[in-house]
DNA sequence: AATGAATGAGGCTTCATTCAT
DNA sequence: GATGAATGAAGCCTCATTCAT
């Protein structure tokens, strides 16, 4: 009995994984139920034993997709490093997810963003996305505040806006990478990115003196 | 005669503007020709007097959309300010476009990104997007190099990777803003963003001494 | 004034000739008004100044087409040859039309046959076709009777049925010729055809004796 | 399993039979998928489970239609009658098919002829038609040669051209019959046709003497 | 008189969903 | 529970016809 439930759950996951692959190849609208069923190795009708309709598959796929980006932050946040170090580790972790992602799925980011602000159950997905971003921002915000207190992060920054910017930076380079994997080298980007976040690109007066 | 050509061009543009609105509301796939025609205030069949098929509308809309993001860089680039100042102005200009954009259209960014890497004529649009990003990166790269030479930008950054990151930063905050215009205040973001790019968030030893 | 009427008539004929060409290439249903107008070197709308609708063009084209097959029989029929000779000449004349026909049009035979027994104004065209065939049969019937009387045609044939058969023979070889002009040599066919009609293929007892 | 295959084949045939009826009534181009589906007693979409598109239906219908005209020649050809008798039987057989054909379909002859030399996949059908006619001509040609050898057919005819003519004769009377079933009596035609083929209509010198 | 831009009815086709097996 | 045959709503596109110029 319990086994049956597990099987049911397992099969739903199988279908979602198949759906994610097809969605990533064709886009949410252009993917057909037939294609998803074929990819999952089951019959077209069977899909409907596990999901109400195509929309539900999209939403479940979205939730599943989102989980792939959840980092286990505990080890980072509970370490006794200073804020700047934690920020560095956090950033590295997220870049690692993007980089290592078994990236049949990553392309879907765009589709879900697009679907989130349009689509039938717009509200549901948009809400979930915003929750996702909010928690991310909170994470970075906390680390930034910690750094301000421990003196490793500049006092004159706004932790809230800045957290938004740092996260954006990673999304943004991901976009360019997805669009042009040949031209963009995520490995190199990562180093420069952390460098930029911590030190900026500008030269201060002190830097100048430093360089004397 | 000349008037007719102008009218023809004008009408194509009208249709594209209508299409952009509908695409932004419904998504590229879900938008129907009927909806576009209605939005343009013309008959369904008329669309086909101006465009071969729906795909052509999508592509033309994309090109039109892309033009909205083209900034007139000349005044910035030809000024006699130093590289850091130019970088600041450039960033501000682009943020200005995002901010001021008559934002029925901005949502489409996601759809075009998604369509670019999928969709039927994937190659065409992807190519165009990459050209767009390449030229943007080149722009920033040149300014960064200029700054390195004039001493306003740190020597130890990689101009190519960094240009990619800076552009990404703006795309990334745009994403969050589109998804949640209530929570994200682009105005404030802009200031912090330029600040972050120039100075970073980290505190150097010199900063620390400075703060004494 | 009279010139204007003539112009009008001339232009109708131009359109019909254009229509015939397009019909022959594309078929009645698949030919478009635009194609006909282009072929006639006039505007699409102009067609409707001369014809009520596409159906009228089809019918007028049919009538025009039919005229191409009308032979001037007088010289043949009024000659003082015997029936068999007249039959031979008549057959040769018709084969000549088929053979010499500027054969962009000949293919249309099938379309008109098909349209005649279906199509919107089925009755009209079918009636016309049957009138055409009736008069042809009458022609041959009269010649056959003449031959029976003058002793050049066998007494034991049925002039009515036989006229139908002789005409059919020519239609039938035309069909094969249209379908496969490489394999079918109308020139040779013609000789054999007249031979067959007059003498048949069978060997009579008398023939046998004759061949001794 | 085997039953399923049979059912699938059976259903395809049902659809083709329905299509043939509708095609015969409306013409190939004017027949709609909806009409075919209705005639077959199934849903519009179901058609596409069995056929790729309308064109495939047309082609399959054509092949099916063509089979209706295939005669089982064996019994005729293997008989020990002479060539002339075989010719007579062959002709009678074919006339029988035309006559007895459950003739909702016969009208389609024109449409297929027309489609064959135009239409999208012109080559395919034309080729098939020509194969059909070629094999028919070969059949008659062989019989004629046989007759020439056994002395029942005149030596001075060309078997190839003549076979073409004889087949044409039957097509030709079929045309007249289809166009005007009231006026044309196939029954009577048949007798006269065989008579004409064997003896011709002309009176030879020998005939004349014979009639003394 | 001549035109061609505009139109929408109507055709073909796809595909999410149902349901009988 | 699993399936896929059947379905029809809905979308794209064509094209005969109208009509303002």
PDB file of C-alpha atoms in Angstrom, chain C:
ATOM      1  CA  UNK C   1     -18.911  53.633 -79.088  1.00  0.00           C
ATOM      2  CA  UNK C   2     -18.837  50.586 -81.214  1.00  0.00           C
ATOM      3  CA  UNK C   3     -15.108  50.564 -80.716  1.00  0.00           C
ATOM      4  CA  UNK C   4     -15.671  50.508 -77.000  1.00  0.00           C
ATOM      5  CA  UNK C   5     -17.890  47.485 -77.256  1.00  0.00           C
ATOM      6  CA  UNK C   6     -15.319  45.762 -79.378  1.00  0.00           C
ATOM      7  CA  UNK C   7     -12.652  46.619 -76.813  1.00  0.00           C
ATOM      8  CA  UNK C   8     -14.825  45.192 -74.113  1.00  0.00           C
ATOM      9  CA  UNK C   9     -15.332  42.004 -76.058  1.00  0.00           C
ATOM     10  CA  UNK C  10     -11.660  41.836 -76.879  1.00  0.00           C
ATOM     11  CA  UNK C  11     -10.712  42.197 -73.236  1.00  0.00           C
ATOM     12  CA  UNK C  12     -13.135  39.500 -72.158  1.00  0.00           C
ATOM     13  CA  UNK C  13     -11.460  37.250 -74.643  1.00  0.00           C
ATOM     14  CA  UNK C  14      -8.045  38.208 -73.326  1.00  0.00           C
ATOM     15  CA  UNK C  15      -9.118  37.280 -69.843  1.00  0.00           C
ATOM     16  CA  UNK C  16     -10.562  34.000 -71.006  1.00  0.00           C
ATOM     17  CA  UNK C  17      -7.375  33.127 -72.833  1.00  0.00           C
ATOM     18  CA  UNK C  18      -5.409  33.924 -69.716  1.00  0.00           C
ATOM     19  CA  UNK C  19      -7.836  31.874 -67.660  1.00  0.00           C
ATOM     20  CA  UNK C  20      -7.524  28.920 -69.987  1.00  0.00           C
ATOM     21  CA  UNK C  21      -3.774  28.937 -69.579  1.00  0.00           C
ATOM     22  CA  UNK C  22      -3.926  29.120 -65.822  1.00  0.00           C
ATOM     23  CA  UNK C  23      -6.704  26.547 -65.629  1.00  0.00           C
ATOM     24  CA  UNK C  24      -4.687  24.174 -67.764  1.00  0.00           C
ATOM     25  CA  UNK C  25      -1.698  24.539 -65.490  1.00  0.00           C
ATOM     26  CA  UNK C  26      -3.411  24.446 -62.132  1.00  0.00           C
ATOM     27  CA  UNK C  27      -6.839  22.982 -62.564  1.00  0.00           C
ATOM     28  CA  UNK C  28     -10.116  24.831 -62.286  1.00  0.00           C
ATOM     29  CA  UNK C  29     -10.302  24.856 -58.484  1.00  0.00           C
ATOM     30  CA  UNK C  30      -6.695  25.562 -57.788  1.00  0.00           C
ATOM     31  CA  UNK C  31      -6.348  28.427 -60.206  1.00  0.00           C
ATOM     32  CA  UNK C  32      -6.739  31.752 -58.430  1.00  0.00           C
ATOM     33  CA  UNK C  33      -8.211  34.983 -59.698  1.00  0.00           C
ATOM     34  CA  UNK C  34      -4.908  36.660 -58.954  1.00  0.00           C
ATOM     35  CA  UNK C  35      -3.092  34.235 -61.216  1.00  0.00           C
ATOM     36  CA  UNK C  36      -5.543  34.794 -64.013  1.00  0.00           C
ATOM     37  CA  UNK C  37      -5.274  38.560 -63.640  1.00  0.00           C
ATOM     38  CA  UNK C  38      -1.493  38.381 -63.666  1.00  0.00           C
ATOM     39  CA  UNK C  39      -1.513  36.161 -66.725  1.00  0.00           C
ATOM     40  CA  UNK C  40      -3.819  38.651 -68.438  1.00  0.00           C
ATOM     41  CA  UNK C  41      -1.626  41.522 -67.339  1.00  0.00           C
ATOM     42  CA  UNK C  42      -4.404  43.325 -65.525  1.00  0.00           C
ATOM     43  CA  UNK C  43      -5.439  44.010 -61.976  1.00  0.00           C
ATOM     44  CA  UNK C  44      -7.312  41.518 -59.854  1.00  0.00           C
ATOM     45  CA  UNK C  45     -10.277  43.813 -59.426  1.00  0.00           C
ATOM     46  CA  UNK C  46     -10.583  44.394 -63.143  1.00  0.00           C
ATOM     47  CA  UNK C  47     -11.605  40.810 -63.672  1.00  0.00           C
ATOM     48  CA  UNK C  48     -14.841  41.596 -61.904  1.00  0.00           C
ATOM     49  CA  UNK C  49     -15.639  44.356 -64.367  1.00  0.00           C
ATOM     50  CA  UNK C  50     -15.960  41.684 -67.010  1.00  0.00           C
ATOM     51  CA  UNK C  51     -17.191  38.622 -65.166  1.00  0.00           C
ATOM     52  CA  UNK C  52     -19.592  38.203 -62.303  1.00  0.00           C
ATOM     53  CA  UNK C  53     -17.504  35.647 -60.483  1.00  0.00           C
ATOM     54  CA  UNK C  54     -15.035  32.856 -60.915  1.00  0.00           C
ATOM     55  CA  UNK C  55     -17.758  30.476 -61.978  1.00  0.00           C
ATOM     56  CA  UNK C  56     -18.658  32.661 -64.887  1.00  0.00           C
ATOM     57  CA  UNK C  57     -15.040  32.655 -65.994  1.00  0.00           C
ATOM     58  CA  UNK C  58     -15.055  28.877 -65.876  1.00  0.00           C
ATOM     59  CA  UNK C  59     -18.180  28.671 -67.974  1.00  0.00           C
ATOM     60  CA  UNK C  60     -17.085  31.206 -70.516  1.00  0.00           C
ATOM     61  CA  UNK C  61     -13.735  29.483 -70.733  1.00  0.00           C
ATOM     62  CA  UNK C  62     -15.509  26.244 -71.316  1.00  0.00           C
ATOM     63  CA  UNK C  63     -17.538  27.675 -74.170  1.00  0.00           C
ATOM     64  CA  UNK C  64     -14.453  29.191 -75.687  1.00  0.00           C
ATOM     65  CA  UNK C  65     -12.594  25.935 -75.254  1.00  0.00           C
ATOM     66  CA  UNK C  66     -15.346  24.011 -76.953  1.00  0.00           C
ATOM     67  CA  UNK C  67     -15.193  26.236 -79.979  1.00  0.00           C
ATOM     68  CA  UNK C  68     -11.621  25.183 -80.527  1.00  0.00           C
ATOM     69  CA  UNK C  69     -12.929  21.745 -81.357  1.00  0.00           C
ATOM     70  CA  UNK C  70     -15.469  22.807 -83.868  1.00  0.00           C
ATOM     71  CA  UNK C  71     -14.448  21.778 -87.321  1.00  0.00           C
ATOM     72  CA  UNK C  72     -15.594  23.445 -90.441  1.00  0.00           C
ATOM     73  CA  UNK C  73     -17.338  20.412 -91.809  1.00  0.00           C
ATOM     74  CA  UNK C  74     -18.912  22.000 -94.820  1.00  0.00           C
ATOM     75  CA  UNK C  75     -16.149  21.341 -97.293  1.00  0.00           C
ATOM     76  CA  UNK C  76     -16.049  17.732 -96.210  1.00  0.00           C
ATOM     77  CA  UNK C  77     -19.744  17.123 -96.141  1.00  0.00           C
ATOM     78  CA  UNK C  78     -20.512  18.889 -99.391  1.00  0.00           C
ATOM     79  CA  UNK C  79     -17.872  17.068-101.361  1.00  0.00           C
ATOM     80  CA  UNK C  80     -19.063  14.429-103.760  1.00  0.00           C
ATOM     81  CA  UNK C  81     -17.005  11.653-102.285  1.00  0.00           C
ATOM     82  CA  UNK C  82     -18.648   8.567-100.927  1.00  0.00           C
ATOM     83  CA  UNK C  83     -19.512   8.040 -97.243  1.00  0.00           C
ATOM     84  CA  UNK C  84     -16.425   6.039 -96.399  1.00  0.00           C
ATOM     85  CA  UNK C  85     -14.185   8.770 -97.793  1.00  0.00           C
ATOM     86  CA  UNK C  86     -16.073  11.425 -95.944  1.00  0.00           C
ATOM     87  CA  UNK C  87     -15.759   9.388 -92.751  1.00  0.00           C
ATOM     88  CA  UNK C  88     -12.057   9.149 -93.314  1.00  0.00           C
ATOM     89  CA  UNK C  89     -11.747  12.869 -93.902  1.00  0.00           C
ATOM     90  CA  UNK C  90     -13.897  13.709 -90.916  1.00  0.00           C
ATOM     91  CA  UNK C  91     -11.832  11.512 -88.638  1.00  0.00           C
ATOM     92  CA  UNK C  92      -8.645  12.960 -90.013  1.00  0.00           C
ATOM     93  CA  UNK C  93      -9.915  16.475 -89.437  1.00  0.00           C
ATOM     94  CA  UNK C  94     -10.718  15.856 -85.815  1.00  0.00           C
ATOM     95  CA  UNK C  95      -7.462  14.081 -85.159  1.00  0.00           C
ATOM     96  CA  UNK C  96      -5.803  17.068 -86.750  1.00  0.00           C
ATOM     97  CA  UNK C  97      -7.410  19.396 -84.252  1.00  0.00           C
ATOM     98  CA  UNK C  98      -6.277  17.286 -81.373  1.00  0.00           C
ATOM     99  CA  UNK C  99      -2.810  16.975 -82.795  1.00  0.00           C
ATOM    100  CA  UNK C 100      -2.332  20.583 -83.773  1.00  0.00           C
ATOM    101  CA  UNK C 101      -3.998  22.077 -80.820  1.00  0.00           C
ATOM    102  CA  UNK C 102      -1.735  24.622 -79.240  1.00  0.00           C
ATOM    103  CA  UNK C 103      -1.731  22.233 -76.428  1.00  0.00           C
ATOM    104  CA  UNK C 104      -1.555  24.391 -73.397  1.00  0.00           C
ATOM    105  CA  UNK C 105      -5.277  23.986 -73.382  1.00  0.00           C
ATOM    106  CA  UNK C 106      -5.914  20.388 -74.271  1.00  0.00           C
ATOM    107  CA  UNK C 107      -5.307  19.150 -70.737  1.00  0.00           C
ATOM    108  CA  UNK C 108      -8.362  21.088 -69.760  1.00  0.00           C
ATOM    109  CA  UNK C 109     -10.564  18.499 -71.395  1.00  0.00           C
ATOM    110  CA  UNK C 110     -10.404  16.445 -68.208  1.00  0.00           C
ATOM    111  CA  UNK C 111     -11.200  19.360 -65.962  1.00  0.00           C
ATOM    112  CA  UNK C 112     -14.208  20.345 -67.988  1.00  0.00           C
ATOM    113  CA  UNK C 113     -15.472  16.800 -68.142  1.00  0.00           C
ATOM    114  CA  UNK C 114     -15.101  16.598 -64.369  1.00  0.00           C
ATOM    115  CA  UNK C 115     -16.608  20.004 -63.772  1.00  0.00           C
ATOM    116  CA  UNK C 116     -19.425  19.239 -66.165  1.00  0.00           C
ATOM    117  CA  UNK C 117     -20.812  16.387 -64.142  1.00  0.00           C
ATOM    118  CA  UNK C 118     -20.173  18.075 -60.812  1.00  0.00           C
ATOM    119  CA  UNK C 119     -19.502  21.727 -60.161  1.00  0.00           C
ATOM    120  CA  UNK C 120     -21.937  24.405 -59.265  1.00  0.00           C
ATOM    121  CA  UNK C 121     -23.724  24.925 -62.504  1.00  0.00           C
ATOM    122  CA  UNK C 122     -23.410  21.359 -63.502  1.00  0.00           C
ATOM    123  CA  UNK C 123     -26.584  21.436 -65.535  1.00  0.00           C
ATOM    124  CA  UNK C 124     -25.476  24.218 -67.819  1.00  0.00           C
ATOM    125  CA  UNK C 125     -22.142  22.731 -68.779  1.00  0.00           C
ATOM    126  CA  UNK C 126     -23.295  19.167 -68.923  1.00  0.00           C
ATOM    127  CA  UNK C 127     -26.070  20.221 -71.219  1.00  0.00           C
ATOM    128  CA  UNK C 128     -23.653  22.048 -73.439  1.00  0.00           C
ATOM    129  CA  UNK C 129     -21.311  19.101 -73.561  1.00  0.00           C
ATOM    130  CA  UNK C 130     -24.088  16.766 -74.460  1.00  0.00           C
ATOM    131  CA  UNK C 131     -25.257  19.105 -77.184  1.00  0.00           C
ATOM    132  CA  UNK C 132     -21.713  19.076 -78.470  1.00  0.00           C
ATOM    133  CA  UNK C 133     -21.491  15.313 -78.476  1.00  0.00           C
ATOM    134  CA  UNK C 134     -24.966  14.948 -79.917  1.00  0.00           C
ATOM    135  CA  UNK C 135     -24.137  17.127 -82.861  1.00  0.00           C
ATOM    136  CA  UNK C 136     -20.909  15.264 -83.406  1.00  0.00           C
ATOM    137  CA  UNK C 137     -22.691  11.962 -83.312  1.00  0.00           C
ATOM    138  CA  UNK C 138     -25.305  13.262 -85.721  1.00  0.00           C
ATOM    139  CA  UNK C 139     -22.552  14.312 -88.076  1.00  0.00           C
ATOM    140  CA  UNK C 140     -20.977  10.896 -88.103  1.00  0.00           C
ATOM    141  CA  UNK C 141     -24.319   9.185 -88.151  1.00  0.00           C
ATOM    142  CA  UNK C 142     -25.319  11.041 -91.300  1.00  0.00           C
ATOM    143  CA  UNK C 143     -22.071  10.200 -92.994  1.00  0.00           C
ATOM    144  CA  UNK C 144     -22.428   6.572 -92.030  1.00  0.00           C
ATOM    145  CA  UNK C 145     -25.947   6.432 -93.390  1.00  0.00           C
ATOM    146  CA  UNK C 146     -24.757   8.082 -96.552  1.00  0.00           C
ATOM    147  CA  UNK C 147     -22.106   5.412 -96.882  1.00  0.00           C
ATOM    148  CA  UNK C 148     -24.601   2.666 -96.302  1.00  0.00           C
ATOM    149  CA  UNK C 149     -26.695   4.015 -99.104  1.00  0.00           C
ATOM    150  CA  UNK C 150     -23.827   4.562-101.490  1.00  0.00           C
ATOM    151  CA  UNK C 151     -22.465   1.141-100.628  1.00  0.00           C
ATOM    152  CA  UNK C 152     -19.230   2.240 -99.103  1.00  0.00           C
ATOM    153  CA  UNK C 153     -20.251   1.387 -95.529  1.00  0.00           C
ATOM    154  CA  UNK C 154     -21.416  -1.997 -94.287  1.00  0.00           C
ATOM    155  CA  UNK C 155     -25.161  -2.358 -94.039  1.00  0.00           C
ATOM    156  CA  UNK C 156     -25.099  -4.319 -90.790  1.00  0.00           C
ATOM    157  CA  UNK C 157     -23.794  -1.628 -88.531  1.00  0.00           C
ATOM    158  CA  UNK C 158     -25.911   0.591 -86.309  1.00  0.00           C
ATOM    159  CA  UNK C 159     -25.110   4.136 -87.437  1.00  0.00           C
ATOM    160  CA  UNK C 160     -26.052   5.709 -84.121  1.00  0.00           C
ATOM    161  CA  UNK C 161     -24.041   3.479 -81.838  1.00  0.00           C
ATOM    162  CA  UNK C 162     -21.201   3.354 -84.266  1.00  0.00           C
ATOM    163  CA  UNK C 163     -20.898   7.107 -84.481  1.00  0.00           C
ATOM    164  CA  UNK C 164     -20.649   7.168 -80.747  1.00  0.00           C
ATOM    165  CA  UNK C 165     -17.910   4.574 -80.864  1.00  0.00           C
ATOM    166  CA  UNK C 166     -15.887   6.334 -83.533  1.00  0.00           C
ATOM    167  CA  UNK C 167     -15.959   9.595 -81.635  1.00  0.00           C
ATOM    168  CA  UNK C 168     -15.084   7.739 -78.460  1.00  0.00           C
ATOM    169  CA  UNK C 169     -12.091   6.238 -80.168  1.00  0.00           C
ATOM    170  CA  UNK C 170     -10.673   9.633 -80.800  1.00  0.00           C
ATOM    171  CA  UNK C 171     -11.359  10.884 -77.308  1.00  0.00           C
ATOM    172  CA  UNK C 172      -9.824   7.737 -75.914  1.00  0.00           C
ATOM    173  CA  UNK C 173      -6.568   7.977 -77.787  1.00  0.00           C
ATOM    174  CA  UNK C 174      -6.428  11.639 -76.883  1.00  0.00           C
ATOM    175  CA  UNK C 175      -6.589  10.645 -73.238  1.00  0.00           C
ATOM    176  CA  UNK C 176      -3.676   8.299 -73.566  1.00  0.00           C
ATOM    177  CA  UNK C 177      -1.758  10.842 -75.552  1.00  0.00           C
ATOM    178  CA  UNK C 178      -2.268  13.599 -72.997  1.00  0.00           C
ATOM    179  CA  UNK C 179      -1.215  11.297 -70.202  1.00  0.00           C
ATOM    180  CA  UNK C 180       1.860  10.021 -71.957  1.00  0.00           C
ATOM    181  CA  UNK C 181       2.995  11.983 -74.967  1.00  0.00           C
ATOM    182  CA  UNK C 182       6.275  10.149 -75.076  1.00  0.00           C
ATOM    183  CA  UNK C 183       4.776   6.719 -75.480  1.00  0.00           C
ATOM    184  CA  UNK C 184       1.920   7.617 -77.746  1.00  0.00           C
ATOM    185  CA  UNK C 185       2.596   8.757 -81.294  1.00  0.00           C
ATOM    186  CA  UNK C 186      -0.558  10.415 -82.525  1.00  0.00           C
ATOM    187  CA  UNK C 187       0.739  10.444 -86.073  1.00  0.00           C
ATOM    188  CA  UNK C 188       0.959   6.687 -86.265  1.00  0.00           C
ATOM    189  CA  UNK C 189      -2.193   6.243 -84.255  1.00  0.00           C
ATOM    190  CA  UNK C 190      -4.142   8.251 -86.775  1.00  0.00           C
ATOM    191  CA  UNK C 191      -3.326   5.973 -89.666  1.00  0.00           C
ATOM    192  CA  UNK C 192      -4.088   2.833 -87.745  1.00  0.00           C
ATOM    193  CA  UNK C 193      -7.240   4.343 -86.385  1.00  0.00           C
ATOM    194  CA  UNK C 194      -8.743   5.044 -89.775  1.00  0.00           C
ATOM    195  CA  UNK C 195      -7.647   1.661 -90.910  1.00  0.00           C
ATOM    196  CA  UNK C 196      -9.277  -0.013 -87.942  1.00  0.00           C
ATOM    197  CA  UNK C 197     -12.474   1.907 -88.344  1.00  0.00           C
ATOM    198  CA  UNK C 198     -12.790   0.977 -91.952  1.00  0.00           C
ATOM    199  CA  UNK C 199     -11.522  -2.562 -91.989  1.00  0.00           C
ATOM    200  CA  UNK C 200     -11.451  -3.756 -88.398  1.00  0.00           C
ATOM    201  CA  UNK C 201      -8.777  -6.036 -87.126  1.00  0.00           C
ATOM    202  CA  UNK C 202     -10.428  -9.326 -87.774  1.00  0.00           C
ATOM    203  CA  UNK C 203      -9.758 -11.604 -90.703  1.00  0.00           C
ATOM    204  CA  UNK C 204     -12.836 -12.741 -92.538  1.00  0.00           C
ATOM    205  CA  UNK C 205     -13.070 -15.931 -94.557  1.00  0.00           C
ATOM    206  CA  UNK C 206     -12.789 -13.838 -97.650  1.00  0.00           C
ATOM    207  CA  UNK C 207      -9.690 -12.173 -96.388  1.00  0.00           C
ATOM    208  CA  UNK C 208      -8.237 -15.556 -95.898  1.00  0.00           C
ATOM    209  CA  UNK C 209      -9.022 -16.575 -99.409  1.00  0.00           C
ATOM    210  CA  UNK C 210      -7.698 -13.249-100.538  1.00  0.00           C
ATOM    211  CA  UNK C 211      -4.434 -13.959 -98.830  1.00  0.00           C
ATOM    212  CA  UNK C 212      -3.950 -17.209-100.612  1.00  0.00           C
TER     213      UNK C 212
END
